[in-house]
Amino acid sequence: AKPNPRVKIETPQGAIVLELYPARAPITVANYLRYVDRGLFNGATFYRASRPPGYASDDYGLIQGGLQNDPKKVLPPIAHESTLKTGLTHRTDGTISMGRHAPGTAQSDWSITLGDMSYLDADPKDPKNPGFAAFGQVVEGLDVVKKIIVLPTDPNRGEGAMKGEMLRQPVRITRVSRIPVAPPAPVQPAATPAPAPATPPAS
């Protein structure tokens, strides 16, 4: 089977490595890799650190990064891939997920979660809650995510749900690039024992 693509996000705080899941979220992964392959994320920032009010720990919340709708760099919006369709969830540390307004508006901004944030999944009982599109996982550098989420935020910046969650000093994303992934080793057939020698007939 073809290995899942991996991407390295380089920042002054350290590097984060993502594994993306094109078999489950093909539209979202293809969109993200278009930005990566064109170098459009180079020079972008992590600009948001969201935690519950008064929550200072580094084990719950999300950080958000991307181009903040820079008209010179954003590509056309993509169709929404619901977690009900992909089977991915926001329950585990390091889930990467697309930011959006209405479904079908996601472009260039994305978040990385910490802790069980399954409320970001689509609600099977409520069609008015389509959730957000998860499409990959942090496989290295979760400590970097935890460094960023506790950085100081500005209580006066941000709008709506993002009020007070904007980093005072956004973390520069110096480079985002693919990492070569070796194909899995071929499976060797199991050895079979040689047949036992025939017993000579009794004389």
Short mmCIF file of C-alpha atoms in Angstrom, two decimals:
data_model
loop_
_atom_site.label_atom_id
_atom_site.label_comp_id
_atom_site.label_asym_id
_atom_site.label_seq_id
_atom_site.Cartn_x
_atom_site.Cartn_y
_atom_site.Cartn_z
CA ALA A 1 0.00 0.00 0.00
CA LYS A 2 1.16 3.54 -0.73
CA PRO A 3 2.38 5.23 2.49
CA ASN A 4 0.53 8.25 3.85
CA PRO A 5 2.24 11.58 3.06
CA ARG A 6 4.11 13.34 5.85
CA VAL A 7 4.73 17.06 6.22
CA LYS A 8 7.19 18.95 8.44
CA ILE A 9 6.22 22.36 9.86
CA GLU A 10 9.35 24.26 10.94
CA THR A 11 9.10 27.05 13.55
CA PRO A 12 11.49 28.79 15.98
CA GLN A 13 9.82 26.69 18.72
CA GLY A 14 10.77 23.46 16.94
CA ALA A 15 9.38 21.21 14.22
CA ILE A 16 6.00 19.47 13.98
CA VAL A 17 5.58 16.43 11.73
CA LEU A 18 2.14 15.53 10.41
CA GLU A 19 0.86 12.35 8.83
CA LEU A 20 -2.05 13.04 6.48
CA TYR A 21 -4.83 10.60 5.53
CA PRO A 22 -5.72 10.96 1.83
CA ALA A 23 -7.67 7.72 1.72
CA ARG A 24 -10.13 9.11 4.28
CA ALA A 25 -10.12 12.85 3.53
CA PRO A 26 -8.91 13.12 -0.09
CA ILE A 27 -10.23 16.63 -0.82
CA THR A 28 -8.85 18.18 2.35
CA VAL A 29 -5.45 16.48 2.11
CA ALA A 30 -5.06 17.41 -1.56
CA ASN A 31 -5.85 21.03 -0.73
CA TYR A 32 -3.32 21.14 2.13
CA LEU A 33 -0.60 19.60 -0.03
CA ARG A 34 -1.22 22.15 -2.80
CA TYR A 35 -0.29 24.89 -0.32
CA VAL A 36 2.72 22.89 0.87
CA ASP A 37 4.03 22.08 -2.61
CA ARG A 38 3.71 25.70 -3.76
CA GLY A 39 5.49 27.00 -0.66
CA LEU A 40 2.49 29.12 0.29
CA PHE A 41 2.71 28.29 4.01
CA ASN A 42 6.34 29.46 4.21
CA GLY A 43 6.25 32.67 6.25
CA ALA A 44 2.74 32.04 7.61
CA THR A 45 2.16 31.95 11.38
CA PHE A 46 0.55 30.17 14.27
CA TYR A 47 -1.54 33.10 15.46
CA ARG A 48 -4.12 31.63 17.84
CA ALA A 49 -3.95 29.63 21.08
CA SER A 50 -7.38 28.58 22.36
CA ARG A 51 -7.86 27.23 25.89
CA PRO A 52 -10.86 27.36 28.25
CA PRO A 53 -10.98 30.63 30.24
CA GLY A 54 -8.40 30.54 33.01
CA TYR A 55 -7.02 27.22 31.76
CA ALA A 56 -3.23 27.51 31.85
CA SER A 57 -2.32 23.88 31.21
CA ASP A 58 -0.76 22.65 27.98
CA ASP A 59 -2.90 19.54 27.56
CA TYR A 60 -6.23 20.88 26.29
CA GLY A 61 -7.26 23.29 23.54
CA LEU A 62 -5.98 24.07 20.06
CA ILE A 63 -3.52 26.20 18.17
CA GLN A 64 -4.41 27.69 14.81
CA GLY A 65 -2.16 28.58 11.92
CA GLY A 66 -2.25 29.46 8.26
CA LEU A 67 -2.53 32.45 5.95
CA GLN A 68 -5.43 34.29 7.60
CA ASN A 69 -7.13 34.69 4.23
CA ASP A 70 -4.21 36.49 2.60
CA PRO A 71 -5.74 37.33 -0.82
CA LYS A 72 -2.34 36.99 -2.53
CA LYS A 73 -1.92 33.38 -1.43
CA VAL A 74 -5.23 31.67 -0.73
CA LEU A 75 -6.56 29.09 -3.16
CA PRO A 76 -10.27 28.46 -3.90
CA PRO A 77 -12.37 27.02 -1.05
CA ILE A 78 -12.97 23.29 -0.87
CA ALA A 79 -15.91 21.00 -0.18
CA HIS A 80 -16.43 20.02 3.46
CA GLU A 81 -15.48 16.44 4.41
CA SER A 82 -17.52 15.57 7.47
CA THR A 83 -16.09 13.35 10.18
CA LEU A 84 -19.23 11.24 9.73
CA LYS A 85 -17.97 10.43 6.24
CA THR A 86 -14.24 10.14 6.92
CA GLY A 87 -14.42 8.29 10.23
CA LEU A 88 -11.74 10.61 11.67
CA THR A 89 -12.31 12.35 14.99
CA HIS A 90 -10.93 15.15 17.17
CA ARG A 91 -10.58 12.89 20.22
CA THR A 92 -6.81 12.43 20.26
CA ASP A 93 -3.86 14.75 20.81
CA GLY A 94 -2.45 16.25 17.64
CA THR A 95 -5.43 16.04 15.30
CA ILE A 96 -5.08 18.52 12.41
CA SER A 97 -8.34 20.01 11.20
CA MET A 98 -9.42 22.66 8.68
CA GLY A 99 -10.77 26.01 9.85
CA ARG A 100 -13.84 27.35 8.07
CA HIS A 101 -16.87 29.59 8.28
CA ALA A 102 -19.84 27.84 6.62
CA PRO A 103 -19.24 24.32 5.25
CA GLY A 104 -17.49 24.60 1.91
CA THR A 105 -15.51 27.74 2.77
CA ALA A 106 -12.27 26.17 4.10
CA GLN A 107 -9.14 27.45 2.39
CA SER A 108 -5.79 27.93 4.10
CA ASP A 109 -6.18 27.95 7.88
CA TRP A 110 -6.05 24.90 10.14
CA SER A 111 -5.80 23.89 13.76
CA ILE A 112 -3.98 21.27 15.82
CA THR A 113 -5.86 20.01 18.87
CA LEU A 114 -4.84 18.78 22.32
CA GLY A 115 -7.09 16.55 24.41
CA ASP A 116 -10.51 15.16 23.59
CA MET A 117 -12.18 17.84 21.46
CA SER A 118 -14.82 15.59 19.94
CA TYR A 119 -17.31 18.47 20.08
CA LEU A 120 -15.56 19.55 16.85
CA ASP A 121 -16.84 16.37 15.16
CA ALA A 122 -20.04 16.37 13.14
CA ASP A 123 -23.09 15.54 15.27
CA PRO A 124 -25.00 12.58 13.80
CA LYS A 125 -28.14 13.73 15.64
CA ASP A 126 -27.97 17.34 14.51
CA PRO A 127 -27.59 18.11 10.79
CA LYS A 128 -27.06 21.77 11.70
CA ASN A 129 -23.72 20.82 13.28
CA PRO A 130 -21.50 19.54 10.44
CA GLY A 131 -18.34 19.82 12.54
CA PHE A 132 -14.87 20.44 11.17
CA ALA A 133 -12.82 18.37 8.74
CA ALA A 134 -10.07 16.38 10.45
CA PHE A 135 -7.47 15.10 7.99
CA GLY A 136 -4.30 14.06 9.78
CA GLN A 137 -2.32 13.61 12.97
CA VAL A 138 0.86 14.92 14.62
CA VAL A 139 3.40 12.08 14.72
CA GLU A 140 6.38 14.11 15.98
CA GLY A 141 6.66 17.43 17.79
CA LEU A 142 3.63 17.38 20.05
CA ASP A 143 5.85 19.12 22.60
CA VAL A 144 6.09 22.06 20.17
CA VAL A 145 2.30 22.31 20.03
CA LYS A 146 2.30 22.40 23.85
CA LYS A 147 4.88 25.19 23.85
CA ILE A 148 2.78 27.32 21.52
CA ILE A 149 -0.57 26.82 23.27
CA VAL A 150 0.69 28.40 26.52
CA LEU A 151 2.18 31.51 24.90
CA PRO A 152 0.62 34.83 25.98
CA THR A 153 -2.52 36.00 24.18
CA ASP A 154 -3.94 39.50 23.78
CA PRO A 155 -7.29 39.89 25.64
CA ASN A 156 -8.35 42.67 23.29
CA ARG A 157 -7.70 41.02 19.93
CA GLY A 158 -9.87 38.61 17.97
CA GLU A 159 -13.53 38.51 17.09
CA GLY A 160 -16.37 36.28 18.23
CA ALA A 161 -15.17 32.92 19.55
CA MET A 162 -11.57 33.99 18.90
CA LYS A 163 -11.77 37.02 21.22
CA GLY A 164 -8.77 37.00 23.58
CA GLU A 165 -7.17 34.00 21.84
CA MET A 166 -4.82 35.76 19.43
CA LEU A 167 -1.14 35.38 20.28
CA ARG A 168 0.60 38.59 21.27
CA GLN A 169 3.57 37.43 19.22
CA PRO A 170 2.52 34.98 16.50
CA VAL A 171 4.90 32.08 15.92
CA ARG A 172 6.43 32.27 12.46
CA ILE A 173 6.21 29.19 10.28
CA THR A 174 9.53 29.32 8.50
CA ARG A 175 8.94 26.38 6.18
CA VAL A 176 6.43 23.63 5.48
CA SER A 177 7.60 20.75 3.28
CA ARG A 178 6.94 17.13 2.50
CA ILE A 179 9.09 14.45 4.10
CA PRO A 180 10.05 11.48 1.91
CA VAL A 181 8.31 8.38 3.20
CA ALA A 182 9.73 4.96 2.42
CA PRO A 183 7.23 2.41 1.14
CA PRO A 184 6.48 -0.42 3.53
CA ALA A 185 8.71 -3.44 3.23
CA PRO A 186 7.18 -6.26 1.19
CA VAL A 187 5.67 -9.03 3.21
CA GLN A 188 7.71 -12.20 2.88
CA PRO A 189 5.75 -15.41 2.45
CA ALA A 190 5.85 -17.66 5.47
CA ALA A 191 8.27 -20.55 5.22
CA THR A 192 6.71 -23.98 5.02
CA PRO A 193 8.36 -27.01 6.55
CA ALA A 194 9.81 -29.60 4.21
CA PRO A 195 7.71 -32.73 3.93
CA ALA A 196 8.77 -35.55 6.24
CA PRO A 197 10.63 -38.37 4.50
CA ALA A 198 8.50 -41.32 3.59
CA THR A 199 8.68 -44.23 5.99
CA PRO A 200 10.20 -47.23 4.20
CA PRO A 201 7.90 -50.26 4.06
CA ALA A 202 8.48 -52.95 6.60
CA SER A 203 10.46 -55.89 5.18
#
